XYZ file of C-alpha atoms in Angstrom:
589
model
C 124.771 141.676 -14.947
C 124.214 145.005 -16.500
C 123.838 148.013 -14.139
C 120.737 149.593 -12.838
C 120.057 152.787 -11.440
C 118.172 152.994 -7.847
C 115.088 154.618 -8.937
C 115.063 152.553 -12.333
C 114.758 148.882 -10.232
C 111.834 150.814 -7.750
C 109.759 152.234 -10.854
C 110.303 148.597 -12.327
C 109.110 146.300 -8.926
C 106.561 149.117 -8.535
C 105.066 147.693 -11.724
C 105.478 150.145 -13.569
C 104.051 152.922 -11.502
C 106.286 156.508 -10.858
C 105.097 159.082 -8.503
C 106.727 162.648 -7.949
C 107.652 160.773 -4.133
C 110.127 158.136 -5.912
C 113.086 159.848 -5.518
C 112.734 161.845 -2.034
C 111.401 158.026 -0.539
C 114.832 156.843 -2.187
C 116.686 159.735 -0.621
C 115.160 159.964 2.578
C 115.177 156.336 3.114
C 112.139 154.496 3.002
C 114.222 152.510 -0.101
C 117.263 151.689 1.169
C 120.352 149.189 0.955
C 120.673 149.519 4.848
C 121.676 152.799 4.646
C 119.730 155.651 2.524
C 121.074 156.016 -1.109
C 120.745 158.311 -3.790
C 118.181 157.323 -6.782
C 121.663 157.278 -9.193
C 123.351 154.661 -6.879
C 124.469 151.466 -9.015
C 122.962 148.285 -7.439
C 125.329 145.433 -7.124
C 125.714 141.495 -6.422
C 124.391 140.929 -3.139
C 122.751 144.536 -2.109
C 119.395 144.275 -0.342
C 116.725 146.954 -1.445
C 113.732 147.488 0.915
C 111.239 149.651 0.731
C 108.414 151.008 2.889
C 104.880 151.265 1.432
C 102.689 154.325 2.817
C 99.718 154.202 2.699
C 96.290 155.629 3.217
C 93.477 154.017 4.929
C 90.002 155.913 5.646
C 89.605 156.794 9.420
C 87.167 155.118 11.500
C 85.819 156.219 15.035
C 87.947 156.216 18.084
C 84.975 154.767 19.666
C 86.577 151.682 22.262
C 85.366 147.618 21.425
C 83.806 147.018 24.453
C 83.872 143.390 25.559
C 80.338 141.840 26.227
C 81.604 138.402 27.079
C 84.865 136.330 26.889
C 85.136 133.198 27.792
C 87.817 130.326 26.767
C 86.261 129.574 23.845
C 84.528 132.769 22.471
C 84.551 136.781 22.397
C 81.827 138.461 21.763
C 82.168 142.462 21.388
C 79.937 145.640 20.897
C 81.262 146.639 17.710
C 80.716 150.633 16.735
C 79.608 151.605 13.835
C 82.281 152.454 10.508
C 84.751 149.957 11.627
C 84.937 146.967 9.024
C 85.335 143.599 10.360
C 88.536 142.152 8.738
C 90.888 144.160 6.491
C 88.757 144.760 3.428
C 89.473 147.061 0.266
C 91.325 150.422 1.625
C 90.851 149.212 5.385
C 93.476 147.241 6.872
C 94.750 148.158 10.550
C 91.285 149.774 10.631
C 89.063 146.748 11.238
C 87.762 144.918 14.136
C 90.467 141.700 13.555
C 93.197 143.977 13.378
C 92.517 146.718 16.157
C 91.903 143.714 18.960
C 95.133 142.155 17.497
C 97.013 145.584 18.145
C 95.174 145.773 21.276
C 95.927 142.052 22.579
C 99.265 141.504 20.738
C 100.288 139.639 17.516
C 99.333 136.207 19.199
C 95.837 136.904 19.100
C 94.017 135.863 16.325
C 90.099 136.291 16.716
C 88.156 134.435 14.339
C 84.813 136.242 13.123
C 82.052 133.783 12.924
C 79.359 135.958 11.074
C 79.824 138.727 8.927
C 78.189 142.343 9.483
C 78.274 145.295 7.625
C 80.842 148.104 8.331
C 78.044 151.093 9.091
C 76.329 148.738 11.360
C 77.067 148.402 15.403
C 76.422 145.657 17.636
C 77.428 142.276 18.638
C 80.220 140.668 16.795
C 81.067 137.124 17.776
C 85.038 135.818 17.756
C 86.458 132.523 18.095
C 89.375 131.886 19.935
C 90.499 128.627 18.593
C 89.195 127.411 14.866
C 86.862 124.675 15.895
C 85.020 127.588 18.565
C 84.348 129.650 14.912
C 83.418 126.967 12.931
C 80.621 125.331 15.539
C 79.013 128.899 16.233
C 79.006 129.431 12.464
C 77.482 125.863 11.779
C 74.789 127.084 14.562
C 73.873 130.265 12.741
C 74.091 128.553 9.415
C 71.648 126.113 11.104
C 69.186 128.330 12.148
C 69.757 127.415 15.287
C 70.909 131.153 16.901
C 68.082 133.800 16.933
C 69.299 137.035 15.465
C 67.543 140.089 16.558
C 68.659 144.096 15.048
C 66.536 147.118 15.511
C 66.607 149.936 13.129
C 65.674 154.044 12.967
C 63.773 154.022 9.415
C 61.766 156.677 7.371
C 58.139 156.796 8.243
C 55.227 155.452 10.108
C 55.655 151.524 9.981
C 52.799 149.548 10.452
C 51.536 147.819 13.696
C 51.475 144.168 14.330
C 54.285 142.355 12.538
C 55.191 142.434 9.224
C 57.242 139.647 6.887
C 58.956 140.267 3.999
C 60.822 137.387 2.061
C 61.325 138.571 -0.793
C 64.297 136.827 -2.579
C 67.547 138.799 -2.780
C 69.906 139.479 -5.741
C 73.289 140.925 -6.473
C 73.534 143.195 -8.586
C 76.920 144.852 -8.043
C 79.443 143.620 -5.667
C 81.556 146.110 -6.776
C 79.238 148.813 -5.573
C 77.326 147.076 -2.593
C 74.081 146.617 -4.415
C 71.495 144.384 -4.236
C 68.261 143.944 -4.842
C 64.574 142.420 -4.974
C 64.641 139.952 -7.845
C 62.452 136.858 -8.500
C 65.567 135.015 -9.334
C 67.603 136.153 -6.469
C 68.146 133.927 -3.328
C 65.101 133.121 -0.775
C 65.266 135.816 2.240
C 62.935 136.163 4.763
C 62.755 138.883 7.591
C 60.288 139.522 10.407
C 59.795 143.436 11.303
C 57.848 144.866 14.275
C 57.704 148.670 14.871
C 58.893 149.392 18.436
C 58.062 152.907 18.571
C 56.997 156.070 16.453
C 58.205 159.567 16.652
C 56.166 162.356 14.196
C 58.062 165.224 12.784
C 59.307 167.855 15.411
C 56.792 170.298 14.439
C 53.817 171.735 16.646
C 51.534 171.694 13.479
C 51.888 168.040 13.100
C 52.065 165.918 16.423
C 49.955 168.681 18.278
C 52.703 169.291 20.914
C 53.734 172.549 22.355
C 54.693 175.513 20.611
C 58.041 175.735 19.586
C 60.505 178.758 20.071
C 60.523 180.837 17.132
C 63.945 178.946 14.825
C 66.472 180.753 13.973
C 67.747 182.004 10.693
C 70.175 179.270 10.488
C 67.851 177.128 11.839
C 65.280 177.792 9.465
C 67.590 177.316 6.006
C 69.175 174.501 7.337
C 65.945 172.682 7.849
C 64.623 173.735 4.660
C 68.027 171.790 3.050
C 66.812 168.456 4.712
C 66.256 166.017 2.709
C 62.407 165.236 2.578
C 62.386 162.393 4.032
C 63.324 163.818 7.437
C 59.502 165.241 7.342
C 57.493 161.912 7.798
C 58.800 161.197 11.360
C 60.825 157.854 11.888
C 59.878 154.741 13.944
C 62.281 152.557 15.683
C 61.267 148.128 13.941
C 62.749 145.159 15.257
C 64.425 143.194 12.571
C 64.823 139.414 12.898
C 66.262 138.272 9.889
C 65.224 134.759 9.229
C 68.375 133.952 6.328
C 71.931 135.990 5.962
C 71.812 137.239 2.749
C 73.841 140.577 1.812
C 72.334 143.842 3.067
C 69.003 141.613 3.607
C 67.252 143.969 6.736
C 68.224 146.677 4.584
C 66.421 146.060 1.085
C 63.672 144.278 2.519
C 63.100 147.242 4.332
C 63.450 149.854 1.461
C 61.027 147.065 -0.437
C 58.404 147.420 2.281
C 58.561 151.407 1.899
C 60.439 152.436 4.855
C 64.139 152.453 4.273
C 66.896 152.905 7.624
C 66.810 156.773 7.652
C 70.503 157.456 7.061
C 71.169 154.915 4.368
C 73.595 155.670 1.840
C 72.886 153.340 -1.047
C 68.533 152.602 -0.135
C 67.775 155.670 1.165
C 68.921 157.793 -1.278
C 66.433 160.490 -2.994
C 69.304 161.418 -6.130
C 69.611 157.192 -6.752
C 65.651 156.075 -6.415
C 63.806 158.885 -6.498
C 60.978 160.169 -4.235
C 59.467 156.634 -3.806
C 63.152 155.867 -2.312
C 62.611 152.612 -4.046
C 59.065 150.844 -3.071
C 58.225 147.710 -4.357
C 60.914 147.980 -5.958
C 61.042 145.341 -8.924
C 63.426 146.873 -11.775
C 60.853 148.437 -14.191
C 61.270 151.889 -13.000
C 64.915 151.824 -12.219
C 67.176 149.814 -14.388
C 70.071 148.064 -12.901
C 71.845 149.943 -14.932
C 70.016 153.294 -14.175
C 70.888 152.331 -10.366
C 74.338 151.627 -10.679
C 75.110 154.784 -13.340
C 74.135 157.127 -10.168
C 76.252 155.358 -7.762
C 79.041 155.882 -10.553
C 78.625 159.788 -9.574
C 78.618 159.910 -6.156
C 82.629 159.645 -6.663
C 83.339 156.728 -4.757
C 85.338 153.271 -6.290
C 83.764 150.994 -3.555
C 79.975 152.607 -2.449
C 79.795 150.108 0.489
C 83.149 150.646 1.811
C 84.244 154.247 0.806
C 84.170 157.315 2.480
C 84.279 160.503 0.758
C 80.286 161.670 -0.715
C 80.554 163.644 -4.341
C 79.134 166.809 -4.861
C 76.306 164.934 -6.814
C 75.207 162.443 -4.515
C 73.696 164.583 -2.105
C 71.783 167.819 -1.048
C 72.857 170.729 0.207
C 72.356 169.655 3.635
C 74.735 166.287 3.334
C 77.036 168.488 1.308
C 78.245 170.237 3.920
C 78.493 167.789 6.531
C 79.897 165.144 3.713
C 83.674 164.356 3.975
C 85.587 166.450 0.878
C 88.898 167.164 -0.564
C 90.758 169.377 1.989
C 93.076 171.207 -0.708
C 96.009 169.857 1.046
C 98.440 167.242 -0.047
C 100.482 163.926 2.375
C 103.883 165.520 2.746
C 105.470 162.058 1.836
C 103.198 160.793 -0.966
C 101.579 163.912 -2.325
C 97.922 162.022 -2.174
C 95.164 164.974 -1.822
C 93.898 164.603 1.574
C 90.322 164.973 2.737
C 88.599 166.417 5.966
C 86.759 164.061 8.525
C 83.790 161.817 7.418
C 80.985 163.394 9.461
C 78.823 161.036 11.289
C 76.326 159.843 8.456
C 79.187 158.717 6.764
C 80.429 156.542 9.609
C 77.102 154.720 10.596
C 74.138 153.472 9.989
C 70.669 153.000 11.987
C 70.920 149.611 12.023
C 72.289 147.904 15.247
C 72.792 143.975 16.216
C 70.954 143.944 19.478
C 70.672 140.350 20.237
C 72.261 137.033 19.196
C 70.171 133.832 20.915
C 71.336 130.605 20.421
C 69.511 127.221 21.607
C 72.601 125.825 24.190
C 74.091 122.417 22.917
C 72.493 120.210 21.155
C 70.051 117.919 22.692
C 70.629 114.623 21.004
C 73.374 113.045 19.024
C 71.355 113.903 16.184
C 70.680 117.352 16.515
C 75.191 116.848 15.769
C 74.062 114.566 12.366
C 71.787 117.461 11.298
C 74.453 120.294 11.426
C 77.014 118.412 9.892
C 75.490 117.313 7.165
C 73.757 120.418 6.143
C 76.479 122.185 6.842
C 78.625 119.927 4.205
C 75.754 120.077 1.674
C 76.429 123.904 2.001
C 79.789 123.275 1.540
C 79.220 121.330 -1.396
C 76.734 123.803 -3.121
C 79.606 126.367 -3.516
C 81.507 124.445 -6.242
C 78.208 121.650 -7.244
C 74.945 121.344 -8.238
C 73.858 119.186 -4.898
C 70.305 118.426 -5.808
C 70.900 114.707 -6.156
C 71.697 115.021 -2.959
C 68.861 116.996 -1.610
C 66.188 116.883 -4.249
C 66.701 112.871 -5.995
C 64.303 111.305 -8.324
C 64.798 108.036 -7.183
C 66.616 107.508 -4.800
C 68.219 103.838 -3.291
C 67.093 103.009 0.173
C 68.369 99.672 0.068
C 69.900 100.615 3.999
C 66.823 101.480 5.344
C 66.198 97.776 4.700
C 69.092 96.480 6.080
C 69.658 98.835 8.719
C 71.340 97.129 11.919
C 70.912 99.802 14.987
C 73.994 100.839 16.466
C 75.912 99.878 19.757
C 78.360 100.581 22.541
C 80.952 98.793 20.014
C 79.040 99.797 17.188
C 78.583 103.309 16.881
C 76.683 104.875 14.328
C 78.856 106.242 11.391
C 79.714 109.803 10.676
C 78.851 110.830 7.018
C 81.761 112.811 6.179
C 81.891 114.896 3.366
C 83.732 113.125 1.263
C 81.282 110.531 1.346
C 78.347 113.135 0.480
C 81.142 113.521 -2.798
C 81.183 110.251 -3.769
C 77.486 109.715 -3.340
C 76.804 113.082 -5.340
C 79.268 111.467 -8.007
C 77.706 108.094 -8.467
C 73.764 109.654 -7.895
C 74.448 112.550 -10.467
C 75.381 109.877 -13.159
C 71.627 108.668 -12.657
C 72.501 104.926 -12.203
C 71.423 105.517 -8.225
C 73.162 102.602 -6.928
C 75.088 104.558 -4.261
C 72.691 103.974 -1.449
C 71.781 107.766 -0.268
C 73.583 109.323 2.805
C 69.830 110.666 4.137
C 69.061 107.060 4.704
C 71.714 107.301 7.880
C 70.850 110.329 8.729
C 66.661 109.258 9.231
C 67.840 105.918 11.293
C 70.028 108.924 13.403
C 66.817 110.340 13.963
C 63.838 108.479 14.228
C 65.483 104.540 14.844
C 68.284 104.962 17.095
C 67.086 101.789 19.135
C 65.715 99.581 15.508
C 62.673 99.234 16.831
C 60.617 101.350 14.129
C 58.694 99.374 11.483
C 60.108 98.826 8.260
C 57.036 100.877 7.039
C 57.845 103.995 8.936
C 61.259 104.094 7.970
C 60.427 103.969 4.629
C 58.062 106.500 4.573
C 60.011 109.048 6.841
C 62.561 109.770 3.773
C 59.886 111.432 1.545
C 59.269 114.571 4.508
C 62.909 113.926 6.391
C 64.270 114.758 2.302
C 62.874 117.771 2.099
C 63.371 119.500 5.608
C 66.848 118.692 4.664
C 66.925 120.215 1.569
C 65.202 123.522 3.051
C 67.902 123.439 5.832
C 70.695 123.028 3.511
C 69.827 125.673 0.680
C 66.515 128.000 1.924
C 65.408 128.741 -1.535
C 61.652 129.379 -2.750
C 61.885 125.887 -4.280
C 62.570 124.109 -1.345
C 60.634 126.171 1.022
C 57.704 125.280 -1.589
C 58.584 121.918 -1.645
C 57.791 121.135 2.109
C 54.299 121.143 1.799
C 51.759 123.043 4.558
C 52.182 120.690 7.029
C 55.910 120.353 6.956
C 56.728 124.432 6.232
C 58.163 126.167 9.474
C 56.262 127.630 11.833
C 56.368 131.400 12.869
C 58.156 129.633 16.819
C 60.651 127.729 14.454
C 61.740 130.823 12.596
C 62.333 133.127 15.369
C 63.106 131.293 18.531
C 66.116 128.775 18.254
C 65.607 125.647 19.076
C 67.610 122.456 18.632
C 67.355 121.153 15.265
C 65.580 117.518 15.231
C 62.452 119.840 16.298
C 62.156 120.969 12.651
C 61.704 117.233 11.541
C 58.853 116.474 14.048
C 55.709 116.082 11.429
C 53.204 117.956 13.494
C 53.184 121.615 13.355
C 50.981 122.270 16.325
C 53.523 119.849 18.400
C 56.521 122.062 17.068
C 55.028 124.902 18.630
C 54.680 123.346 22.200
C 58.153 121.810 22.199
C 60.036 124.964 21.635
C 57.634 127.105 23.772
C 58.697 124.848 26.592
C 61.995 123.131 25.843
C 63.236 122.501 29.232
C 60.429 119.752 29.588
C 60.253 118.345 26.158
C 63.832 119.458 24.196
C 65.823 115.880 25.668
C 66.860 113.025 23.928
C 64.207 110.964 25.971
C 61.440 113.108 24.144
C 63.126 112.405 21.294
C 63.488 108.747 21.134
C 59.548 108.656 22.383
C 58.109 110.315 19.654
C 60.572 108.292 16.873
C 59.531 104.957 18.177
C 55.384 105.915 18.682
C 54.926 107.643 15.260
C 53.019 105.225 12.840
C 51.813 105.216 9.344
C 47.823 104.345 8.779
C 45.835 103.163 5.891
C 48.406 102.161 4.124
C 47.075 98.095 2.568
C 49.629 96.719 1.748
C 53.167 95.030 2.876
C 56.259 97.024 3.093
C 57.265 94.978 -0.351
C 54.504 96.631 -2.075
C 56.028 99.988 -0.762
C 59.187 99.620 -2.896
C 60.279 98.657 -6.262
C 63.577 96.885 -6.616
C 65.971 96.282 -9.339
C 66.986 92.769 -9.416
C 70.215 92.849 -10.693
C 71.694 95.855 -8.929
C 69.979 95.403 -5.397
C 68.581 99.035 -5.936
C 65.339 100.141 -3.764
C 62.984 102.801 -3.866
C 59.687 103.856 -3.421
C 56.781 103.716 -5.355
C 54.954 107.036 -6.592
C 51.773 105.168 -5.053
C 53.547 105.203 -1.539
C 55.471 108.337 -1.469
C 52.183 109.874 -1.962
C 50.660 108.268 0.730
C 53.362 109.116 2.875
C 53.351 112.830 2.387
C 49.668 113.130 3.513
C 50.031 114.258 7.598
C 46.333 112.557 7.720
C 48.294 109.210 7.335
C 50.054 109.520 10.449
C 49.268 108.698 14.010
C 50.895 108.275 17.656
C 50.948 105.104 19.460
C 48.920 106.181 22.874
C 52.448 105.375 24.578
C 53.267 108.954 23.593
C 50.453 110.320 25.642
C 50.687 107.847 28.591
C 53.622 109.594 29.028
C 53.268 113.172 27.981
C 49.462 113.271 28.837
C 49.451 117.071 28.794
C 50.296 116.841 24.833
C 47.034 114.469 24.149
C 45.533 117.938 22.121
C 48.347 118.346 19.850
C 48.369 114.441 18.030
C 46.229 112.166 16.402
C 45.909 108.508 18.305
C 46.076 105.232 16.464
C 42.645 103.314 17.061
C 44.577 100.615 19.303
């Protein structure tokens, strides 16, 4: 073995990289054969070198997580503002995960089961154990956990409330920038404007005289950025998907961006119109991201320090900057304290809702299977799965209801795999996996007609497919009937609601789901729905391939089946839920 020098083996494990600090860190110890060593010291057979890496991480507040609610199974916190949740970029001990581990010892290992931005506050759920995580997450995934934020944003927002799902796009994960794009992802978010406050000024809300400003005063107000002159009002976000920064572009879209924002509320990046109706003619991706470039940060969304650029003179000298001074062990130039712009944002998690446990044994289908058809998406194209020409309902046929010996199967994802496979190669043999999941829902006992069951796929399909991937596409695809209504969007409910045909009936089961959210509702409704006008036998319903046992439905039928007119309740739903008589059509007998 030939020889090597001390400081020669730590520039070469360093890859490559030499700092003035290599040989006092080799002197003073941090790289060390047990003992400190000097940087000419031979390294032999058998010596261990260590070394111990310092670095810098941005601070965050000193703020405490408070503790909402703990239980065995979750922990939900208030978390403040700046503090990233997991380690992320230059933040490591500083992050929610890591400061509760500190706090709680090594042991603890809390599981985040949503994300939220670092400048935000609010709740934060945890799961204690792996399975706690991944059923919340499945829930809010699901749509089935009502998300509510409020936010301080520029201007006078309109009354009443206002939607905005625009679809979403990223431009720049680099920088933290996205955008309103007609080929981004569907997003939809409801706003209402909780309060207004106009301008501090006598000559504009009519209140009483002011005392005369100072000076100071005066200048320093004159340095505000403009926007601080049109008053603010306090909205109510519920965002009605999870895409990236979603509350916060729909908002700059709509013309009233969060007040403090660093990337959508910034005059030197968009201009005076802060980015309204924003839609890439007047500001180039490019454009966008160039002035970013210059506020002097790597990361926008998770550094700290603001450029001399960026910002007026008002942010300039409340902006974190270079302090002149250098780390006594590293020699990295050191910066003052971010100020508080720079460590939050006007946008707090206020409220997380979700329905309770699920209702039925399907409501348990429904999550799992969308929530593996998410799954899938990641790595495949799923829409044989969700959006199939033809598809092979030979088991709707066949279907044998299932029993205390007998249960009903679990689709698995594999077998959502396989059935992708065999479906995507266009022979559809593979009978489809929705065929289970509609007998989980609407023919639990296997009493339904053949007809029903049949025609249930066509509207059962494409709620699916809107569950699994909310895109404009799908969303389009449900028809008016079928398309969620304003209760199903914004107050959670259990999930076999969404595939109840009539709207109006929606409504009243979620307004009052401790009389009609039960399994008993549920198997009432399945086994009373019936399909009218329809001539024929449920042979001339179907086409069938001879020779491979295929089976699916005619273009005649399926149209027939999408029309809500063609459906009516048996008048055993309203001998029982009289009070509902207003919200269904009857069959004659």
């Amino acid at each position: 073995m030939w020889p090597v020098r001390n400081d020669a083996a730590f520039w070469e494990f360093a890859g490559g990289f030499r700092c003035d600090g290599t040989g006092r860190a080799i002197s003073t110890g941090p790289v060390t054969d047990m003992d400190a060593v000097g940087a000419d010291y031979v390294i032999r057979n058998g010596d261990l070198v260590s070394h111990t890496s310092h670095r810098h991480e941005p601070p965050v507040t000193a703020e405490p997580i408070a503790v909402i609610h703990e239980d065995n199974d979750y922990l939900i916190v208030n978390k403040p503002a700046g503090v990233p949740v997991h380690p992320a970029g230059r933040y490591n001990f500083n992050s929610v995960v890591e400061i509760l581990k500190s706090e709680r010892g090594a042991h603890f290992m809390p599981r985040p089961c949503h994300r939220l931005d670092r400048l935000t506050s609010g709740i934060l759920c945890f799961g204690k154990t792996a399975q706690a995580a991944t059923d919340l997450s499945r829930q809010i995934q699901a749509r089935m956990v009502r998300k509510e934020y409020v936010a301080r944003v520029i201007g006078h927002f309109p009354d009443g409330e206002v939607v905005c799902d625009q679809p979403l796009l990223q431009i720049s994960p680099r920088l933290g920038l996205n955008r309103v794009r007609a080929n981004g992802k569907f997003a939809r978010t409801v706003f209402k404007r909780l309060a207004y406050y106009p301008p501090a000024s006598s000559d504009v809300d009519g209140g009483p005289e002011q005392r005369p400003k100072t000076p100071e005063e005066a200048a320093d107000e004159e340095q505000r950025p403009w926007t601080s002159k049109k008053g603010y009002s306090i909205v109510r976000c519920l965002p009605l998907t999870g895409r990236t920064h979603q509350i916060r572009v729909h908002l700059q879209f709509l013309g009233y961006p969060i007040q403090n924002d660093p990337i959508y509320a910034n005059q030197r990046v968009w201009g005076f119109d802060l980015g309204c109706n924003d839609d890439g003619t007047t500001h180039t991706d490019e454009d966008i991201m160039s002035r970013l470039e210059k506020m002097g940060k790597e990361e926008v969304a998770d550094a700290v320090a603001y450029h001399e650029e960026m910002v007026d003179l008002y942010h300039k000298r409340r902006a974190e900057k270079l302090s002149g001074e250098l780390c006594k062990t590293c020699d990295t130039p050191l910066y003052t304290d971010p100020g508080d712009q720079e460590l939050s944002l006007f946008l707090h998690s206020l409220r997380y809702e979700d329905s309770g446990a699920p209702t039925c044994a399907a409501d348990q289908w429904i999550i799992s299977f969308t929530h593996d058809c998410r799954r899938l998406a990641q790595t495949k194209n799923i829409d044989a799965l969700l959006r199939p020409s033809r598809v092979n309902l030979k088991t709707l046929l066949e279907y044998n209801p299932p029993s205390p010996t007998h249960p009903a199967p679990r689709i698995h994802i594999a077998d959502l795999e396989r059935a992708l496979d065999v479906n995507s190669a266009g022979s559809g043999a593979a009978p489809h996996p929705l065929a289970e999941l509609i007998t989980a829902l609407v023919d639990k006992a296997g009493t339904a007609n053949v007809v029903e069951r049949l025609a249930l796929f066509l509207p059962v399909q494409r709620v699916v497919a809107w569950l699994a991937q909310p895109t404009r596409e799908s969303y389009n695809a449900l028809v008016l009937n079928y398309a969620p209504r304003p209760s199903q969007l914004t107050v959670p409910h259990p999930q076999w609601v969404d595939f109840v045909l009539q709207g109006p009936l929606r409504d009243a089961i979620i307004e009052r789901q401790d009389v009609y959210a039960t399994e008993e509702f549920q198997n009432i409704y399945a086994n009373s729905l019936r399909l009218l006008n329809w001539p024929g036998r449920p042979v001339d319903a179907i086409n069938m391939d001879p020779t491979t046992g295929e089976v699916w439905l005619n273009d005649t039928f399926a149209a027939h089946a999408l029309r809500i007119e063609n459906w009516r309740m048996h008048e055993t739903f309203v001998r029982r839920y009289p009070e509902l008589r207003g919200f269904v059509e009857l069959t004659e007998s």
